[in-house]
């Protein structure tokens, strides 16, 4: 078995604004695993400042080379496998998807399901990035024109009143039956000022808010989830939670209304499956979101999502963000993503 990696610095077409700053580019590595006849590809995607395993490119690439060597020699011991499976979710995702692709003949097929065959569409939300009020309004108009019935707007970067004003203008035109509005705070608010924000959002019929306060404030998040007038979804809160027991305790303690899963951040394919199983046992709905992967990783996540019967709009519309993305059969049309097969 041969293993090698290809680095790509994904360049945003337009700078992407988040509450953690402006992103101009994002590093990814495409992992290749070959058996001599076929080659499987998987993406190792990190978001600097968010992915806990990523400190700098040099040490991260050293870890990838170590994993490659172990795969080539089939010599990964129990300790190394446990470390990879727990502390390096992005590499874990890359290895798992490359092996799945290899298993299916290196054709970009990770799961043999209806989506992979081009027979199923997945509903997705239209993502509106932070920026000036004018830029955000422009994005919203385009998403509406493109046929999205669910829009997710990132909030917490510009003046809150201006963001609420944008949301009010949308709600005046479209009722909750016509358009679903989600917001993503990325932990922008504090335990002291979050409730007034939630109350203001509730007046606008907001479907849910992702991570209203920063991760790690378990008691504060529990209290918010208990008292909020707007359903709360956990996202960053799930990062770095590895063991089955930790996952169960977190969800049982906070009791969120939703969880949002990113395989590159939340334990790869197998770790994400575990989150889904625990959430469903506790009757907590979930949806999947990409962690800004290229089309290679996005395709794998879409196919993985299609393994489940989940009718909630997913966060999988990020394939058009980059100038230098890989060619793909993925198509976004009328608020859904699918593989266009010839």
XYZ file of C-alpha atoms in Angstrom:
342
model
C 0.000 0.000 0.000
C 1.350 3.424 -0.980
C 0.375 6.676 0.702
C 1.161 10.276 -0.213
C -0.330 13.710 0.359
C -0.937 16.808 -1.755
C -1.241 20.260 -0.144
C -3.684 22.839 -1.443
C -4.184 26.362 -0.114
C -7.832 26.995 -0.938
C -8.380 30.625 -1.939
C -11.723 32.248 -1.137
C -13.362 34.058 -4.046
C -14.423 36.699 -1.535
C -12.994 37.000 1.987
C -15.187 34.999 4.367
C -16.183 36.875 7.507
C -16.700 35.041 10.782
C -16.832 36.170 14.409
C -13.240 34.876 14.646
C -12.006 37.118 11.860
C -11.737 37.253 8.076
C -10.637 34.176 6.132
C -8.785 34.723 2.843
C -7.546 31.156 2.399
C -7.738 27.770 4.097
C -5.233 24.879 4.097
C -6.200 21.355 3.065
C -4.304 18.185 2.255
C -5.526 15.510 -0.146
C -4.493 12.088 1.112
C -3.899 9.396 -1.532
C -3.868 5.697 -0.614
C -3.102 3.223 -3.394
C -3.132 -0.569 -3.550
C -1.256 -0.546 -6.848
C -4.416 -0.848 -8.931
C -6.715 1.819 -7.517
C -6.166 5.034 -5.546
C -8.516 6.416 -2.939
C -8.618 10.116 -2.044
C -9.581 11.702 1.242
C -9.350 15.289 2.416
C -7.629 16.477 5.586
C -9.269 19.829 6.215
C -8.434 22.198 9.082
C -9.614 25.653 10.063
C -6.709 27.432 11.802
C -7.851 28.737 15.167
C -10.716 26.273 15.356
C -9.237 22.827 14.650
C -7.578 21.935 17.985
C -5.002 19.583 16.446
C -3.575 22.258 14.132
C -0.792 24.436 15.567
C 1.359 25.088 12.496
C 1.846 23.600 9.046
C 5.253 22.040 9.760
C 4.243 19.957 12.789
C 0.898 19.033 11.245
C 2.493 17.760 8.040
C 4.950 15.773 10.149
C 1.968 14.019 11.752
C 0.432 13.309 8.338
C 3.726 11.789 7.134
C 3.850 9.622 10.256
C 0.334 8.366 9.588
C 1.204 7.701 5.937
C 4.255 5.665 6.956
C 2.153 3.575 9.326
C -0.453 2.966 6.633
C 2.205 1.908 4.124
C 3.792 -0.495 6.583
C 0.456 -1.566 8.095
C 2.213 -0.975 11.389
C -0.053 1.427 13.257
C -0.089 0.163 16.827
C -2.993 0.488 19.230
C -1.607 3.640 20.867
C -1.015 5.373 17.517
C -4.465 4.403 16.256
C -6.112 5.674 19.442
C -4.218 8.980 19.213
C -5.215 9.419 15.572
C -8.806 8.438 16.259
C -9.127 10.851 19.176
C -6.758 13.802 18.893
C -6.622 14.290 15.094
C -10.213 14.248 13.764
C -9.256 15.955 10.493
C -6.583 13.352 9.679
C -8.944 10.628 10.824
C -11.565 11.888 8.360
C -8.992 11.977 5.564
C -7.804 8.409 6.255
C -11.323 7.003 6.621
C -12.596 8.575 3.406
C -9.491 7.663 1.389
C -9.886 4.026 2.477
C -13.605 4.098 1.654
C -12.848 5.518 -1.797
C -10.174 2.862 -2.340
C -12.621 0.146 -1.289
C -15.007 1.343 -4.026
C -12.334 1.436 -6.734
C -11.068 5.017 -6.391
C -14.061 6.518 -8.219
C -15.013 9.162 -5.681
C -17.558 6.768 -4.173
C -17.470 6.608 -0.384
C -20.869 5.074 0.304
C -22.928 2.985 -2.105
C -26.179 4.902 -1.768
C -28.718 6.859 -3.776
C -26.835 10.151 -3.473
C -23.585 8.593 -4.753
C -25.508 7.208 -7.733
C -26.989 10.618 -8.550
C -30.501 9.524 -7.566
C -31.026 11.613 -4.437
C -30.936 15.328 -3.641
C -30.111 16.681 -0.177
C -31.843 19.907 0.939
C -29.349 22.516 2.150
C -29.396 25.987 3.655
C -28.082 29.011 1.825
C -25.161 30.476 3.780
C -24.821 34.246 4.245
C -21.372 35.349 5.394
C -20.644 38.227 7.738
C -19.682 41.541 6.204
C -21.152 44.965 5.669
C -24.910 45.245 5.868
C -24.961 45.885 2.126
C -22.902 42.771 1.370
C -25.055 40.592 3.605
C -28.231 41.929 2.021
C -26.766 41.255 -1.422
C -26.026 37.633 -0.489
C -29.538 37.141 0.886
C -31.138 38.439 -2.296
C -29.022 36.047 -4.346
C -29.914 33.067 -2.146
C -33.616 33.878 -2.453
C -33.233 34.196 -6.223
C -31.461 30.822 -6.270
C -34.475 29.145 -4.705
C -33.353 28.498 -1.135
C -36.166 28.014 1.376
C -33.744 27.966 4.346
C -31.152 30.694 4.876
C -28.460 30.710 7.531
C -26.944 34.061 8.444
C -23.794 34.482 10.489
C -24.232 37.127 13.175
C -22.050 38.752 15.810
C -19.502 40.602 13.679
C -21.188 43.893 12.810
C -23.543 45.925 14.986
C -26.292 43.627 16.289
C -29.033 46.147 15.560
C -27.983 46.256 11.911
C -28.031 42.462 11.760
C -31.491 42.378 13.351
C -32.616 45.024 10.884
C -31.560 42.781 7.982
C -33.437 39.851 9.490
C -36.537 42.005 10.062
C -36.505 43.127 6.427
C -36.473 39.494 5.286
C -39.219 38.475 7.679
C -41.460 41.314 6.468
C -41.299 39.796 2.994
C -41.413 36.107 3.878
C -43.370 34.426 6.655
C -42.024 31.519 8.710
C -44.043 29.193 6.458
C -42.337 30.572 3.368
C -38.747 30.922 4.580
C -36.776 29.338 7.418
C -34.132 31.574 8.999
C -31.214 30.162 10.964
C -28.447 32.197 12.562
C -24.925 31.205 13.581
C -23.240 33.233 16.315
C -19.980 31.228 16.529
C -19.902 32.019 20.253
C -20.070 35.776 19.702
C -22.221 36.632 22.732
C -21.656 36.366 26.487
C -23.647 34.601 29.165
C -24.730 38.072 30.360
C -25.986 39.485 27.052
C -27.138 36.338 25.213
C -30.724 36.236 26.507
C -31.765 39.679 25.163
C -30.360 38.609 21.770
C -32.368 35.382 21.896
C -35.525 37.307 22.800
C -35.034 39.678 19.884
C -34.485 36.747 17.513
C -37.592 34.982 18.812
C -39.731 37.910 17.663
C -38.527 37.184 14.126
C -39.436 33.512 14.135
C -35.832 32.333 13.920
C -35.587 28.545 13.514
C -32.410 28.150 15.609
C -29.194 29.791 16.717
C -25.856 27.995 16.585
C -23.499 28.364 19.522
C -24.740 31.674 21.017
C -21.916 31.722 23.605
C -18.370 30.405 23.445
C -17.802 26.689 24.019
C -16.758 25.398 27.425
C -19.349 27.238 29.539
C -21.375 24.125 30.231
C -23.597 25.448 33.028
C -24.313 28.708 31.215
C -25.184 26.849 28.009
C -27.388 24.431 29.952
C -29.299 27.351 31.480
C -29.670 29.068 28.115
C -31.006 25.888 26.489
C -33.498 25.494 29.335
C -34.817 29.060 29.155
C -34.272 30.220 25.582
C -37.199 31.332 23.399
C -35.166 30.250 20.327
C -33.925 26.658 19.849
C -30.146 26.352 20.379
C -27.824 24.174 18.318
C -24.399 23.101 19.568
C -21.452 23.247 17.175
C -18.073 24.288 18.602
C -19.226 22.833 21.928
C -18.676 19.347 20.493
C -15.038 19.930 19.476
C -12.492 18.048 21.567
C -15.080 15.724 23.112
C -13.790 12.267 22.247
C -14.956 9.497 24.566
C -18.396 7.950 24.487
C -18.940 8.844 28.135
C -17.933 12.502 27.599
C -20.356 12.794 24.679
C -23.233 11.316 26.644
C -22.581 13.542 29.665
C -22.328 16.695 27.519
C -25.630 16.121 25.714
C -27.419 14.967 28.849
C -26.183 18.009 30.811
C -26.873 20.722 28.239
C -29.874 19.118 26.498
C -29.535 21.197 23.312
C -32.370 21.413 20.813
C -30.041 20.425 17.944
C -26.439 19.442 17.336
C -24.466 20.293 14.224
C -21.835 17.850 13.025
C -18.662 18.456 11.045
C -16.760 15.181 10.526
C -13.385 16.948 10.195
C -13.907 18.524 13.630
C -16.108 16.026 15.427
C -14.282 12.723 15.127
C -14.196 11.767 11.461
C -16.761 9.364 10.022
C -16.752 6.953 12.949
C -16.776 9.668 15.622
C -19.643 11.463 13.887
C -21.615 8.206 13.697
C -21.216 7.943 17.458
C -22.502 11.497 17.983
C -25.528 10.713 15.791
C -26.329 7.510 17.658
C -26.156 9.229 21.064
C -28.173 12.247 19.878
C -30.900 10.066 18.370
C -31.107 8.007 21.564
C -31.771 11.283 23.406
C -34.220 12.517 20.723
C -31.918 15.423 19.777
C -32.177 16.264 16.042
C -28.986 16.948 14.085
C -27.739 18.163 10.764
C -24.397 17.938 8.987
C -22.162 20.820 7.911
C -18.905 20.908 6.018
C -15.809 22.392 7.665
C -14.988 24.398 4.526
C -13.618 21.359 2.678
C -12.855 21.368 -1.024
C -15.190 19.461 -3.326
C -13.369 16.224 -2.478
C -14.222 16.350 1.225
C -17.635 17.891 0.562
C -18.577 15.008 -1.739
C -17.624 12.492 0.966
C -19.683 14.340 3.596
C -22.709 14.529 1.300
C -22.549 10.787 0.648
C -22.126 10.131 4.370
C -25.143 12.332 5.171
C -27.224 10.404 2.657
C -26.715 7.254 4.725
C -29.332 8.678 7.113
C -32.984 9.609 6.687
C -32.713 13.241 7.720
C -35.010 15.773 6.072
C -33.575 18.859 7.787
C -31.679 21.188 5.430
C -27.971 20.441 5.801
C -25.034 22.881 5.747
C -23.412 21.514 2.608
C -23.432 24.414 0.173
C -19.771 25.472 0.467
C -18.435 24.124 -2.836
C -18.588 27.482 -4.618
C -16.444 29.387 -2.100
C -13.049 28.869 -3.729
C -11.201 30.089 -6.813
C -9.078 26.934 -7.011
C -11.473 24.146 -6.054
C -11.319 20.688 -7.628
C -13.636 19.835 -10.512
C -16.709 18.040 -9.252
C -20.038 16.552 -10.285
C -21.655 18.247 -7.271
C -24.430 20.641 -8.258
C -26.383 23.077 -6.079
C -29.777 23.907 -7.508
C -33.014 25.230 -6.002
C -31.863 24.774 -2.428
C -30.527 21.236 -2.820
C -27.221 19.512 -3.593
C -26.826 16.438 -5.774
C -24.342 14.586 -7.978
C -24.968 15.135 -11.663
C -24.241 11.840 -13.409
C -23.917 11.646 -17.191
